[in-house]
Each structure stands twice: as C-alpha cells, then as structure tokens.
Amino acid sequence: MKKTTKKSWMIVSALTIGMAVFTPHQAEATTAKPANEMTVKAEQQIKGTIKNIYGDSITIKGKDGKNYYIGIQKFSDEQIAKMNLVEGQEISVEGSLVQDYADFYTFDVYKKDLPKEITKEDLAKLEKLFNQMKKLEKEEKYEEVDKINVEMDKITKPYILASWVPVSFEKFIEEYGFSEKNIVIKENDKKQLKAIYEQWIKLTKSGKEDKAQEKFDEFQKILQPYLDALYPPVTFEEYISDMELDIPAEALPKLKAIYKDAQKADADKNDQLSEKLWNDFNEMINLYTKPISFEQYLSDFDFEIKATDKKQLKKLYEEAIALDKKGDSEKSSEKWAAIDKILNPYYEANKEILISASKVTINGKVYLTQHK
C-alpha cells in the first residue's frame, strides 16, 4: 500500500515539457515475449472480441481461443477516434508479428506527435538518434538511452515551446477545483498569481528554465494555503476507514503515532524522514491487511485452471497467507514459488501474441494504416 499524496501543484515546469513517454500495457510492456510465434504468419487476419482498450493498443480474444495484443499506433488519432472502440465488440485485424512490446514504438509513431513545423533536417537528426536509442534499449544500456533522450529533447523543445498555446490564467485556476469546495482566492492574491503566471509563461516559452522554475516556486508559495484548504490533512481514522484491516487494539496507538509523524515530516519537507516513516507505517499496515479469499485470488486470472491444480493451489495459497501473517517470509516465499511453478504453464499458454495492425475492420467499416 502506498501513502496518499496531496495534489499540491498543477503547473508543469519548463523542464518537463516534452513528448509523452510510450508505456504500452503497464509494467510488462518492455519485457514480455509473444507465445506461439511460429503459428502467426506475417499479415495474418485475426478475428475476435475486444477485451481491453489502452488508447493506441487493444487486447483481443481471438476466435481461435488465443490472446492478442494489437498495436494500432500506425493509425492516426482521428482514425482511432472514428473506430469508436468498445470492450466486447467484434473486430477483425490484419497485421504483422512483433517480437516485443517495445517494437510497437517506431519512429513513425514517435514523429506523429511532433510539431508540424519541424524541419526535414531536424527530423533526419531525430530519426538517427531514435534508432540509436532503440538499439541501446535492446542492449539495456539505459544511461546511454538517457543521454540520447536529452539530445532529442534539445532538438524538439524549441518547436514544442513555439507551438505551445497555454490556457488563460482564469481557466488554469478553474481546473484546480477550488469552486467545488467554495474556496475563494483573495483578490490581491489572485492579482499576484495572474502576474506571476504570465511571467512564468513568458520565461518558459523563451527557454529560461531556471527563472521559470523560480516563478513556479513563487506561484506555489502564494497558492499553498488555498491548496491546504482544498486538500486538508487526512486523519488516521479517515485513512484506514476504507481498508480491510484487522488491527489489534494495542497496535493502534503506535500506528497512529507513526502516521502523524509521517505527515509532519511531509509538511516539514523532510523527504528522507518521510520516506522512512511511511515505509515503517506501510510495513505495519501490511501485517494487519485482511487477505483476499482464494476464490477472489483466482478471479484475477482470465483462464481456466484444472481442478487438480486448483485444489493444490488453494492449499498452497492458504499456507502462504498463514505464514505471511506470522511474519515467516522465508517459508511463505517457498509457498509462493510453488504457486508460481503451477501457474507458469498457464501463463505461457495464455501469453499475448503481439500484432502491429495495418488494417482494422469494425462496425462494418475498414481502416487502413497511414504509415508503413
């Protein structure tokens, strides 16, 4: 469990303005490999039902019983919007096999979001750097990847800043949601905030990052009391009220004390102490968290498990939970490892086959990719 963080800022620093990071299908995106590779032909047609939608990619349960992860990054945003993708819809896809989730992110996909004003010369430089980056990623040379990203940002940032149209101050403040709690910013503060906001925009667009950050800090300092009113500290009782916990009475005072100390460390901006206290708090909370039932545990899997395996899994699961409760992590790890050993063949059999789509047929309409 992670601690709740206060939404205490909304301005994006000039340092963070840049292209979005490609993050397909959450944590597994860069490491998973497709199953049954030999069974998928290039430009094979797949028919099935949409299971999940992830913006520019979807998962499909094929009519052949296999699971597919379909990248539709080659289509324009307008095309994807017109597809009107909905879970449970029937869909037909034609595309080619991809070996890794990261392979969906090609230079053609990357440049879709670049400002149109970018020159051919800079585009050629970016493509060269992009290809170097992809090579270094496969070699797991992540420090070198970071350096390449910095070089690419140097090329793209002037174009991004030039094309950036910031929202008005009134719209910006409105997005905080102060009105939802009837929080009114004093006229004098509002006047100061507006002036600082406009200065921040000017400094950001001119690429003066350090001075823009100073304005950000100045803006934040004036706004902080209103943010504190918008997001008041959550009491210990409120924090644990919606958790499934079984805390003995004698443990409550200690937990509450750590919680208050962690909040104080946050307020004092003592990051090192805050991290330690929240870690201590979460470790204690985990000891008192009510485990989900075996049936709930199984419901997370979208594949059928044999009755004999299910029986063995239930025994191991209940033993692992009991050992976790006792704090015997060494023995519980052995039980979890045994659970993984039983489940691994199921994971392998149900791995997603990765397809980069070039043609999509849905709702009687055909969409062809704009990129090769």
Coordinates of N, CA, C and O in Angstrom, one line a residue, residues 179-283:
S179 N -13.6 26.0 -6.6 CA -15.1 26.3 -6.5 C -15.9 25.2 -6.0 O -16.9 25.4 -5.4
E180 N -15.4 24.0 -6.2 CA -16.2 22.8 -5.7 C -16.3 22.8 -4.2 O -17.2 22.2 -3.6
K181 N -15.3 23.4 -3.5 CA -15.3 23.5 -2.0 C -15.5 24.9 -1.6 O -15.3 25.2 -0.4
N182 N -16.0 25.7 -2.5 CA -16.3 27.1 -2.1 C -15.1 27.9 -1.6 O -15.3 28.7 -0.7
I183 N -14.0 27.6 -2.1 CA -12.7 28.3 -1.7 C -12.5 29.5 -2.6 O -12.4 29.3 -3.8
V184 N -12.5 30.6 -2.0 CA -12.4 31.9 -2.8 C -11.0 32.4 -2.6 O -10.5 32.7 -1.5
I185 N -10.3 32.7 -3.7 CA -8.9 33.3 -3.6 C -9.1 34.8 -3.5 O -9.8 35.4 -4.2
K186 N -8.4 35.4 -2.5 CA -8.5 36.8 -2.3 C -8.0 37.6 -3.5 O -7.2 37.1 -4.3
E187 N -8.7 38.7 -3.8 CA -8.4 39.5 -5.0 C -7.0 39.9 -5.1 O -6.4 39.8 -6.2
N188 N -6.4 40.3 -4.0 CA -5.0 40.7 -4.0 C -4.1 39.5 -4.4 O -3.1 39.6 -5.3
D189 N -4.3 38.3 -3.9 CA -3.6 37.1 -4.2 C -3.8 36.7 -5.7 O -2.9 36.3 -6.4
K190 N -5.1 36.8 -6.1 CA -5.4 36.5 -7.5 C -4.6 37.4 -8.5 O -4.1 36.9 -9.5
K191 N -4.6 38.6 -8.1 CA -3.9 39.6 -9.0 C -2.4 39.2 -9.1 O -1.8 39.2 -10.2
Q192 N -1.8 38.9 -7.9 CA -0.4 38.5 -7.9 C -0.2 37.2 -8.7 O 0.8 37.1 -9.5
L193 N -1.0 36.2 -8.5 CA -0.9 34.9 -9.1 C -1.0 35.1 -10.7 O -0.2 34.4 -11.4
K194 N -1.9 35.9 -11.1 CA -2.1 36.1 -12.6 C -0.8 36.7 -13.2 O -0.3 36.3 -14.2
A195 N -0.2 37.7 -12.5 CA 1.0 38.3 -13.0 C 2.1 37.3 -13.0 O 2.9 37.3 -14.0
I196 N 2.3 36.5 -12.0 CA 3.3 35.5 -11.9 C 3.1 34.5 -13.0 O 4.1 34.0 -13.7
Y197 N 1.9 34.1 -13.2 CA 1.5 33.0 -14.2 C 2.0 33.5 -15.6 O 2.6 32.8 -16.4
E198 N 1.7 34.8 -15.9 CA 2.0 35.3 -17.2 C 3.5 35.5 -17.4 O 4.1 35.2 -18.5
Q199 N 4.2 35.8 -16.3 CA 5.7 35.8 -16.3 C 6.3 34.4 -16.5 O 7.2 34.3 -17.3
W200 N 5.7 33.5 -15.9 CA 6.1 32.1 -16.0 C 6.0 31.6 -17.4 O 6.9 31.0 -18.0
I201 N 4.8 31.9 -18.1 CA 4.6 31.5 -19.5 C 5.7 32.2 -20.4 O 6.3 31.5 -21.2
K202 N 6.0 33.4 -20.1 CA 6.9 34.1 -21.0 C 8.3 33.5 -20.8 O 9.0 33.3 -21.8
L203 N 8.7 33.3 -19.6 CA 10.0 32.7 -19.3 C 10.1 31.3 -19.9 O 11.2 30.9 -20.4
T204 N 9.1 30.5 -19.7 CA 9.0 29.1 -20.2 C 9.2 29.1 -21.7 O 10.0 28.3 -22.3
K205 N 8.4 29.9 -22.4 CA 8.5 30.0 -23.9 C 9.8 30.4 -24.4 O 10.2 30.1 -25.5
S206 N 10.5 31.3 -23.6 CA 11.8 31.7 -24.1 C 13.0 30.8 -23.7 O 14.1 31.0 -23.9
G207 N 12.6 29.7 -23.0 CA 13.6 28.6 -22.7 C 14.4 28.9 -21.5 O 15.4 28.3 -21.2
K208 N 14.0 29.9 -20.7 CA 14.8 30.3 -19.5 C 14.3 29.5 -18.3 O 13.5 29.9 -17.5
E209 N 14.7 28.2 -18.2 CA 14.2 27.2 -17.3 C 14.4 27.6 -15.9 O 13.4 27.4 -15.1
D210 N 15.6 28.0 -15.5 CA 15.8 28.3 -14.1 C 14.9 29.4 -13.6 O 14.4 29.3 -12.5
K211 N 14.8 30.5 -14.4 CA 14.0 31.6 -13.9 C 12.5 31.2 -13.9 O 11.7 31.7 -13.1
A212 N 12.1 30.4 -14.9 CA 10.7 29.9 -14.9 C 10.4 29.1 -13.7 O 9.3 29.2 -13.1
Q213 N 11.4 28.3 -13.3 CA 11.2 27.5 -12.0 C 11.1 28.4 -10.8 O 10.3 28.1 -9.9
E214 N 11.8 29.5 -10.8 CA 11.7 30.4 -9.7 C 10.3 31.0 -9.6 O 9.7 31.1 -8.5
K215 N 9.7 31.3 -10.8 CA 8.4 31.8 -10.8 C 7.4 30.7 -10.4 O 6.4 31.0 -9.7
F216 N 7.6 29.5 -10.8 CA 6.8 28.4 -10.3 C 6.8 28.3 -8.8 O 5.7 28.2 -8.2
D217 N 7.9 28.4 -8.2 CA 8.0 28.3 -6.7 C 7.3 29.5 -6.1 O 6.6 29.4 -5.0
E218 N 7.4 30.7 -6.7 CA 6.7 31.9 -6.2 C 5.2 31.7 -6.3 O 4.5 32.0 -5.3
F219 N 4.7 31.2 -7.4 CA 3.3 30.9 -7.6 C 2.8 29.9 -6.5 O 1.8 30.1 -5.9
Q220 N 3.6 28.9 -6.3 CA 3.2 27.8 -5.4 C 3.1 28.3 -4.0 O 2.2 28.0 -3.2
K221 N 4.0 29.2 -3.6 CA 4.1 29.7 -2.2 C 2.8 30.5 -1.9 O 2.2 30.4 -0.8
I222 N 2.3 31.3 -2.9 CA 1.1 32.1 -2.7 C -0.1 31.2 -2.7 O -1.1 31.4 -1.9
L223 N -0.1 30.2 -3.5 CA -1.3 29.3 -3.7 C -1.4 28.2 -2.6 O -2.5 27.7 -2.3
Q224 N -0.3 27.9 -1.9 CA -0.3 26.8 -1.0 C -1.3 26.8 0.1 O -2.0 25.8 0.4
P225 N -1.6 28.0 0.8 CA -2.7 28.0 1.8 C -4.1 27.5 1.2 O -4.8 26.9 1.9
Y226 N -4.3 27.9 0.0 CA -5.6 27.5 -0.7 C -5.6 26.0 -1.0 O -6.6 25.4 -0.9
L227 N -4.4 25.5 -1.4 CA -4.3 24.1 -1.6 C -4.5 23.3 -0.4 O -5.1 22.2 -0.3
D228 N -3.9 23.8 0.7 CA -4.1 23.2 2.0 C -5.6 23.1 2.4 O -6.0 22.1 3.0
A229 N -6.3 24.1 2.1 CA -7.7 24.2 2.4 C -8.5 23.2 1.5 O -9.5 22.5 1.9
L230 N -8.0 23.1 0.2 CA -8.6 22.2 -0.8 C -8.4 20.7 -0.4 O -9.3 19.9 -0.6
Y231 N -7.2 20.4 0.0 CA -6.8 19.1 0.4 C -6.3 19.0 1.9 O -5.1 19.0 2.1
P232 N -7.2 19.1 2.8 CA -6.8 19.1 4.2 C -6.2 17.8 4.6 O -6.5 16.8 4.0
P233 N -5.3 17.8 5.6 CA -4.7 16.5 6.1 C -5.8 15.5 6.4 O -6.8 15.8 7.0
V234 N -5.5 14.3 6.0 CA -6.5 13.2 6.3 C -6.1 12.6 7.6 O -5.0 12.3 7.9
T235 N -7.1 12.5 8.5 CA -6.8 11.9 9.8 C -6.5 10.4 9.7 O -6.9 9.8 8.7
F236 N -5.9 9.9 10.7 CA -5.5 8.4 10.7 C -6.8 7.6 10.6 O -6.8 6.6 9.8
E237 N -7.9 8.0 11.3 CA -9.1 7.2 11.2 C -9.7 7.2 9.8 O -10.2 6.2 9.4
E238 N -9.7 8.4 9.2 CA -10.2 8.5 7.8 C -9.3 7.7 6.9 O -9.9 7.0 6.0
Y239 N -8.0 7.7 7.1 CA -7.1 7.0 6.2 C -7.4 5.5 6.2 O -7.4 4.9 5.1
I240 N -7.6 4.9 7.3 CA -7.8 3.5 7.4 C -9.2 3.0 7.3 O -9.5 1.8 7.2
S241 N -10.2 4.0 7.2 CA -11.6 3.6 7.3 C -12.1 2.8 6.1 O -12.9 1.9 6.3
D242 N -11.5 2.9 4.9 CA -11.9 2.2 3.8 C -11.0 1.0 3.5 O -11.1 0.4 2.4
M243 N -10.2 0.6 4.4 CA -9.3 -0.5 4.2 C -9.8 -1.8 5.0 O -10.5 -1.7 6.0
E244 N -9.5 -2.9 4.4 CA -9.9 -4.2 5.0 C -8.8 -4.6 6.0 O -7.8 -5.2 5.6
L245 N -8.9 -4.1 7.2 CA -7.8 -4.3 8.2 C -8.3 -5.0 9.4 O -9.5 -4.9 9.8
D246 N -7.4 -5.7 10.1 CA -7.7 -6.4 11.3 C -6.6 -6.0 12.3 O -5.7 -6.8 12.6
I247 N -6.7 -4.8 12.8 CA -5.7 -4.2 13.7 C -6.0 -4.5 15.2 O -7.1 -4.1 15.6
P248 N -5.2 -5.1 15.9 CA -5.4 -5.3 17.4 C -5.4 -4.0 18.1 O -4.6 -3.0 17.7
A249 N -6.2 -3.8 19.1 CA -6.3 -2.5 19.8 C -5.0 -2.0 20.3 O -4.7 -0.8 20.3
E250 N -4.1 -2.9 20.8 CA -2.8 -2.4 21.3 C -1.9 -1.9 20.3 O -0.9 -1.2 20.6
A251 N -2.1 -2.2 19.0 CA -1.3 -1.7 17.9 C -1.7 -0.3 17.4 O -0.9 0.4 16.7
L252 N -2.9 0.0 17.6 CA -3.5 1.3 17.1 C -2.7 2.5 17.5 O -2.4 3.4 16.6
P253 N -2.4 2.7 18.8 CA -1.6 4.0 19.2 C -0.3 4.1 18.5 O 0.0 5.2 18.0
K254 N 0.4 3.0 18.3 CA 1.7 3.1 17.6 C 1.6 3.5 16.2 O 2.3 4.3 15.6
L255 N 0.6 2.8 15.5 CA 0.3 3.1 14.1 C -0.1 4.6 13.9 O 0.4 5.2 13.0
K256 N -0.9 5.1 14.8 CA -1.4 6.4 14.7 C -0.3 7.4 14.9 O -0.2 8.4 14.2
A257 N 0.6 7.1 15.8 CA 1.8 8.0 16.1 C 2.7 8.1 14.9 O 3.2 9.2 14.5
I258 N 3.0 6.9 14.3 CA 3.8 6.9 13.1 C 3.2 7.7 12.0 O 3.8 8.4 11.2
Y259 N 1.9 7.5 11.8 CA 1.1 8.2 10.7 C 1.2 9.7 10.9 O 1.5 10.5 10.0
K260 N 1.1 10.2 12.2 CA 1.1 11.7 12.4 C 2.6 12.2 12.2 O 2.8 13.3 11.6
D261 N 3.6 11.4 12.6 CA 5.0 11.8 12.4 C 5.3 11.9 10.9 O 6.0 12.8 10.5
A262 N 4.8 10.9 10.1 CA 5.0 10.9 8.7 C 4.4 12.1 8.0 O 5.0 12.8 7.2
Q263 N 3.2 12.5 8.5 CA 2.5 13.7 8.0 C 3.3 15.0 8.3 O 3.4 15.9 7.5
K264 N 3.8 15.0 9.5 CA 4.6 16.2 9.9 C 5.9 16.3 9.1 O 6.3 17.4 8.7
A265 N 6.5 15.1 8.8 CA 7.7 15.1 8.0 C 7.4 15.6 6.6 O 8.2 16.3 6.0
D266 N 6.2 15.2 6.1 CA 5.8 15.8 4.8 C 5.7 17.3 4.8 O 6.1 18.0 3.9
A267 N 5.0 17.8 5.9 CA 4.8 19.2 6.0 C 6.1 20.0 6.1 O 6.3 21.1 5.6
D268 N 7.1 19.4 6.8 CA 8.4 20.0 7.0 C 9.3 19.8 5.8 O 10.5 20.2 5.8
K269 N 8.8 19.0 4.8 CA 9.6 18.7 3.6 C 10.9 18.0 3.9 O 11.9 18.2 3.3
N270 N 10.8 17.1 5.0 CA 11.9 16.3 5.3 C 11.7 14.9 4.6 O 11.2 14.0 5.1
D271 N 12.2 14.9 3.3 CA 11.9 13.8 2.5 C 12.5 12.5 3.0 O 11.8 11.4 2.9
Q272 N 13.7 12.5 3.5 CA 14.3 11.3 4.0 C 13.6 10.7 5.2 O 13.3 9.5 5.2
L273 N 13.2 11.5 6.1 CA 12.5 11.0 7.3 C 11.1 10.6 6.8 O 10.6 9.5 7.3
S274 N 10.5 11.3 5.9 CA 9.1 11.0 5.5 C 9.1 9.6 4.8 O 8.2 8.8 5.1
E275 N 10.1 9.3 4.0 CA 10.2 8.0 3.3 C 10.3 6.9 4.3 O 9.6 5.9 4.2
K276 N 11.2 7.1 5.3 CA 11.4 6.1 6.3 C 10.1 5.8 7.1 O 9.7 4.6 7.3
L277 N 9.4 6.9 7.5 CA 8.2 6.7 8.4 C 7.1 6.1 7.6 O 6.4 5.2 8.1
W278 N 6.9 6.5 6.3 CA 5.8 5.9 5.5 C 6.1 4.4 5.2 O 5.2 3.6 5.2
N279 N 7.4 4.1 5.0 CA 7.8 2.7 4.9 C 7.5 1.9 6.1 O 6.9 0.8 6.0
D280 N 7.8 2.4 7.3 CA 7.5 1.8 8.6 C 6.0 1.6 8.7 O 5.5 0.5 9.1
F281 N 5.3 2.6 8.4 CA 3.8 2.6 8.5 C 3.2 1.5 7.6 O 2.4 0.7 8.1
N282 N 3.6 1.5 6.4 CA 3.1 0.5 5.4 C 3.4 -0.9 5.8 O 2.6 -1.8 5.6
E283 N 4.7 -1.1 6.3 CA 5.0 -2.5 6.7 C 4.1 -3.0 7.9 O 3.7 -4.1 7.9

